[in-house]
Coordinates of N, CA and C in Angstrom, one line a residue:
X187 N 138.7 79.3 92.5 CA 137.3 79.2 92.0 C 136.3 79.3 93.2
X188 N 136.6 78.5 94.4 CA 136.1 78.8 95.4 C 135.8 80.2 96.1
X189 N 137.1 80.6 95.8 CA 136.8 81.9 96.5 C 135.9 83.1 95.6
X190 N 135.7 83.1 94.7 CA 135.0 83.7 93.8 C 133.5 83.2 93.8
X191 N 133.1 81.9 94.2 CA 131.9 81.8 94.4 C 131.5 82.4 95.8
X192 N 132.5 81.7 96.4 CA 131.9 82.6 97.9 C 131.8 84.1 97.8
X193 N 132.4 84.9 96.9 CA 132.5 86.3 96.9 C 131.3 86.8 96.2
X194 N 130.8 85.9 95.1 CA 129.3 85.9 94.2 C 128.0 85.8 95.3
X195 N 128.4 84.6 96.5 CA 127.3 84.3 96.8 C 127.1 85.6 98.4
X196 N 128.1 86.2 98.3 CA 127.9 87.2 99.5 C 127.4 88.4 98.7
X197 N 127.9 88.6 97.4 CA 126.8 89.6 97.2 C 125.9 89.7 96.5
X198 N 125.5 88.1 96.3 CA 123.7 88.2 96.3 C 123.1 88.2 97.1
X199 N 123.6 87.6 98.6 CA 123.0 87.6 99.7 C 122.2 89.1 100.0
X200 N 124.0 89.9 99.8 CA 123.6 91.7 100.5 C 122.6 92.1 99.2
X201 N 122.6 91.6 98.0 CA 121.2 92.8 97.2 C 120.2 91.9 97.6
X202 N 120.1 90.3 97.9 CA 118.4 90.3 97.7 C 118.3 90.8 99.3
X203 N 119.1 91.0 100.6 CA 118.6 91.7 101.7 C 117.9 93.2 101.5
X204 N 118.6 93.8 100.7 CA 118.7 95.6 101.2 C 117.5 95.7 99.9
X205 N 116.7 95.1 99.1 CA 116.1 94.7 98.0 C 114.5 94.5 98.9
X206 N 114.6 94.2 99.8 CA 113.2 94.1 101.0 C 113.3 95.4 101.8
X207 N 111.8 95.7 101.5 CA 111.2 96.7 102.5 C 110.8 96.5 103.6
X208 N 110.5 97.2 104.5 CA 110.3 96.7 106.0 C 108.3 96.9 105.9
X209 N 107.8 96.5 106.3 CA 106.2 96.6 106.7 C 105.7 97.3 107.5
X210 N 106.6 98.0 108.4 CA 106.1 99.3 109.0 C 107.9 99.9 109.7
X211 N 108.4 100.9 109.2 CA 109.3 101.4 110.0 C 108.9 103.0 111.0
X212 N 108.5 103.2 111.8 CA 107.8 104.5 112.6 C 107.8 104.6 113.8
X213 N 106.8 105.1 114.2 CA 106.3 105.0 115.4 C 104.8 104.8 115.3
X214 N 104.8 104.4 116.9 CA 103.1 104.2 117.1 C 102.5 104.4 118.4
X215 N 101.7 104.9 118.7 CA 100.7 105.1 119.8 C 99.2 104.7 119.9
X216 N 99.5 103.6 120.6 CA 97.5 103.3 121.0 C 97.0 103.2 121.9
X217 N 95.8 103.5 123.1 CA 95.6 103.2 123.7 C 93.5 103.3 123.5
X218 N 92.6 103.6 124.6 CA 91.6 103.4 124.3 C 90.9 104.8 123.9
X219 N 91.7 105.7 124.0 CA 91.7 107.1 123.3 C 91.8 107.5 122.2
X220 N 93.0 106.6 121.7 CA 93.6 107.0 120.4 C 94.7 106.0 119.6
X221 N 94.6 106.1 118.2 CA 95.8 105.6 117.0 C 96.3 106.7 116.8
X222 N 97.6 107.1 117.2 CA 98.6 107.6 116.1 C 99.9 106.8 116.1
X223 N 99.8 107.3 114.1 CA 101.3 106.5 113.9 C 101.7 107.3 112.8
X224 N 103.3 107.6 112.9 CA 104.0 108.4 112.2 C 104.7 106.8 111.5
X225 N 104.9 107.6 109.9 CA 106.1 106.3 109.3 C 106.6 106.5 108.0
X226 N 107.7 106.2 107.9 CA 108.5 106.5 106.5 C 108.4 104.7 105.8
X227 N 107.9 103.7 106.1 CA 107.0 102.7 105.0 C 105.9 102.0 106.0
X228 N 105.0 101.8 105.4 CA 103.8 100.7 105.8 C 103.3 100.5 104.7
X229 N 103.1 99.3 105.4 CA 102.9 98.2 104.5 C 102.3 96.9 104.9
X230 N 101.1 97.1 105.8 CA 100.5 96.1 106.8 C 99.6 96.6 107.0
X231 N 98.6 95.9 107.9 CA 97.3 96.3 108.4 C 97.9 96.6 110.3
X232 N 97.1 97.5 110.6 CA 97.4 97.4 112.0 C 95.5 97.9 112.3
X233 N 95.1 97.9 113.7 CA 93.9 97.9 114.0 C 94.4 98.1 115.8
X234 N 93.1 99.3 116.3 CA 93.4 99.7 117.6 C 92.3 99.9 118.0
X235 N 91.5 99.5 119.1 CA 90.3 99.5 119.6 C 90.3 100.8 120.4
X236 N 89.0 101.9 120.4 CA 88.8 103.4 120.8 C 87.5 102.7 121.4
X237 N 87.5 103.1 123.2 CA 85.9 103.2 123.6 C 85.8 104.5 123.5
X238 N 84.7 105.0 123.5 CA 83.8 105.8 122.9 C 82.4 106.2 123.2
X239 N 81.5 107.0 123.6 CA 80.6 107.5 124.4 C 79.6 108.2 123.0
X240 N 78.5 107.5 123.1 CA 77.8 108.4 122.5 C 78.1 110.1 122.7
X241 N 78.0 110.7 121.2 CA 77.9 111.9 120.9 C 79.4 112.4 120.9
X242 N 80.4 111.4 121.4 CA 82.0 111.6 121.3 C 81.9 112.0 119.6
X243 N 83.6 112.5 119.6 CA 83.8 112.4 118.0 C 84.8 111.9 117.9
X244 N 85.1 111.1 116.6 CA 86.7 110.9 116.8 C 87.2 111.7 114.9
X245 N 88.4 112.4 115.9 CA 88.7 113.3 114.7 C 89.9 112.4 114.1
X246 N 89.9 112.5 113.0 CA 90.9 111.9 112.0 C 91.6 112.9 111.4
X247 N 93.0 112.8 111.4 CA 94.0 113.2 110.3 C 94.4 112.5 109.5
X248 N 94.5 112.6 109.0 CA 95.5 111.6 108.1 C 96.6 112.4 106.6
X249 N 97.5 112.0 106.7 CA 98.7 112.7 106.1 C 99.4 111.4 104.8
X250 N 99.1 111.8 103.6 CA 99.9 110.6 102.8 C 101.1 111.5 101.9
X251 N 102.1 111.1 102.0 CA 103.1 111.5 101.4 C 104.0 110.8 100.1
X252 N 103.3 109.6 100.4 CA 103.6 108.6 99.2 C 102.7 107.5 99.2
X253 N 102.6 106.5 98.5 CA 102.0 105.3 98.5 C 100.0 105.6 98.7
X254 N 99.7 104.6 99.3 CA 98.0 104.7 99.5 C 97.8 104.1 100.5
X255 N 96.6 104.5 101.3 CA 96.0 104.1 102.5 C 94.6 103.8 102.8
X256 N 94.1 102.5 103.2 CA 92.9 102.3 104.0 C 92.5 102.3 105.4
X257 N 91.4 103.2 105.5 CA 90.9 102.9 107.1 C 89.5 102.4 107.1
X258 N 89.0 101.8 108.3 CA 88.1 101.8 108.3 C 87.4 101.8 110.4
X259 N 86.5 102.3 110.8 CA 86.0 102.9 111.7 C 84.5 101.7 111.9
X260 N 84.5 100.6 112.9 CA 83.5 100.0 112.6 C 83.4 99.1 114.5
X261 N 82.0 99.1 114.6 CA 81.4 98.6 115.6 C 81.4 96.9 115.9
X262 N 82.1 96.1 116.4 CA 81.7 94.9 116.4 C 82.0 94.3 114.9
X263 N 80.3 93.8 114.1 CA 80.0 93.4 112.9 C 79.5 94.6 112.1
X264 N 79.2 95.6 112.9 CA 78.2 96.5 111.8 C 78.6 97.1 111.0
X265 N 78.1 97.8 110.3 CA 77.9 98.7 109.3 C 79.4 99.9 109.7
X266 N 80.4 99.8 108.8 CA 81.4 101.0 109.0 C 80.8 102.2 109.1
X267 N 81.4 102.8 110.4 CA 80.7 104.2 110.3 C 81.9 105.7 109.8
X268 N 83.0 104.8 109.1 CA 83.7 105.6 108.5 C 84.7 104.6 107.8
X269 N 84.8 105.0 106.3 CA 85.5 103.9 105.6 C 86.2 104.6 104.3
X270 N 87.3 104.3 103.8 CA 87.9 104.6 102.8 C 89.2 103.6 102.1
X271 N 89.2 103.1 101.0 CA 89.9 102.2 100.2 C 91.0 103.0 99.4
X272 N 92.3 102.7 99.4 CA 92.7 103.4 98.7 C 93.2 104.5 98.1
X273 N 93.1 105.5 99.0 CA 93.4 106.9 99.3 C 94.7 107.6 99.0
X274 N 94.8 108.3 98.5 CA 96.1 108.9 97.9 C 96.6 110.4 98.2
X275 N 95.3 111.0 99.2 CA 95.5 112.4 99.2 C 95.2 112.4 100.7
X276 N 95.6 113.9 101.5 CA 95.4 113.6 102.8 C 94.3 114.6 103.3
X277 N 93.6 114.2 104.4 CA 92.6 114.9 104.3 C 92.2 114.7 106.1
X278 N 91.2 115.8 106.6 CA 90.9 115.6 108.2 C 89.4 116.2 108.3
X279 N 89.0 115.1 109.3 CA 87.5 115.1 109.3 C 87.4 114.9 110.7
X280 N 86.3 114.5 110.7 CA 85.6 114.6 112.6 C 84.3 113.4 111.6
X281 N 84.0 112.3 112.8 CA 83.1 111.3 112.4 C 82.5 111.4 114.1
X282 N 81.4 111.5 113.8 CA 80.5 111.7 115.3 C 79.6 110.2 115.3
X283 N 79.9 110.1 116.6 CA 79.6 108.8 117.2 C 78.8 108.8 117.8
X284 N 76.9 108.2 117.5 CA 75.9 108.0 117.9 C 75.6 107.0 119.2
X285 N 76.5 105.7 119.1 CA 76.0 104.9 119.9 C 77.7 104.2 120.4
X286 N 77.0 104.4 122.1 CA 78.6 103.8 123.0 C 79.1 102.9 122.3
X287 N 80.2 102.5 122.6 CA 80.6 101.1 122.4 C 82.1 101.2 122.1
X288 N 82.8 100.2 121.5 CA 84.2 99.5 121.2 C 84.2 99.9 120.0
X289 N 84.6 101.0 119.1 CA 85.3 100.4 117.8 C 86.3 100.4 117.1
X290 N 86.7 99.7 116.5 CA 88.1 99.1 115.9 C 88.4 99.8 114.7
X291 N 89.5 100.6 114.8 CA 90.1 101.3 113.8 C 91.3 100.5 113.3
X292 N 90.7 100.3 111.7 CA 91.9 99.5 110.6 C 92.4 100.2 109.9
X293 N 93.6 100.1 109.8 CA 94.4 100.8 109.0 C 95.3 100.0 108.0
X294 N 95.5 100.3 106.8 CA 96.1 99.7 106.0 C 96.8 100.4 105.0
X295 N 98.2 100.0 105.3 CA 99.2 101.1 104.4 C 99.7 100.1 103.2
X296 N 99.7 100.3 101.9 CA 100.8 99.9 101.1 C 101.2 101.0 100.0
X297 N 102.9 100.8 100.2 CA 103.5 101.5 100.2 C 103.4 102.6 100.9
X298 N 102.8 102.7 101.9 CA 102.4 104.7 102.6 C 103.9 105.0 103.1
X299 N 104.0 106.4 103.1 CA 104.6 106.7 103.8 C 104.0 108.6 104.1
X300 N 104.2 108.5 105.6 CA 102.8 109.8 106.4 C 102.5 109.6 108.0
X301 N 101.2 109.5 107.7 CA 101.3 109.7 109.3 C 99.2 109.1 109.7
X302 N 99.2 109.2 110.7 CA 97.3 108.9 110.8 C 97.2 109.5 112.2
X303 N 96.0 110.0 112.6 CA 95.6 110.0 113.9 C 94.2 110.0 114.0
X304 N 93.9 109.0 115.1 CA 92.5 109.1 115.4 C 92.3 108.9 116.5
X305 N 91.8 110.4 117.2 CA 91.9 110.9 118.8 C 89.9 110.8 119.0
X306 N 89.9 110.4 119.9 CA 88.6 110.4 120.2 C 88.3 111.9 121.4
X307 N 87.4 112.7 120.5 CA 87.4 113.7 121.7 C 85.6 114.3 122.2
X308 N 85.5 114.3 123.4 CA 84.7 113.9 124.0 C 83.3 115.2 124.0
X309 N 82.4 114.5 124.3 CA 81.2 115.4 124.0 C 81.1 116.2 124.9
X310 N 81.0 117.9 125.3 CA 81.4 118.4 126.2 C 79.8 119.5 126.4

């Protein structure tokens, strides 16, 4: 009888393990230039600070292959100067940046699986 519980209780163990998703499996790259991240699940917020020069742009890709995604593109406290909730389709833009500064690019995957990039490229 013992052994039959132990044999029950090993394989509940292995379905409720392999039964959990991971919150981000990919890759990632950040530094004050740029977010890119490649990934087959996300499922978290991640956030990467871009300095940035007036009249810069920072160009966005973004790639969804499953699931839905938020970003958002913001100064300090201010006013998002690029924002999207919920997203299901993939799409690339260029957001031009008026005034220097720090801003913090959020990203939020659930269930995503795709890719994002946001390269800051410079006013020439």
């Amino acid at each position: 009888m013992k052994k039959i519980m132990t044999i029950f209780s090993v394989m509940l163990l292995i379905i409720s393990l392999s039964a959990c998703s991971p919150d981000f499996n990919g890759s990632r790259t950040g530094n004050d230039n740029q977010l890119i991240m490649e990934y087959t699940a996300f499922n978290t917020t991640d956030s990467q600070d871009l300095v940035v020069e007036a009249g810069d742009t920072i160009h966005v890709e973004i790639v969804i292959e499953d699931g839905h995604l938020s970003y958002k593109i913001q100064k300090n406290d201010d006013e998002p100067i690029a924002e999207s909730e919920s997203i299901f389709f993939s799409e690339e833009f260029d957001v031009e940046v008026k005034e220097s500064g720090t801003y913090t690019v959020t990203v939020t995957g659930e269930k995503a699986k795709g890719s994002v990039k946001f390269v800051v490229e410079n006013a020439e």
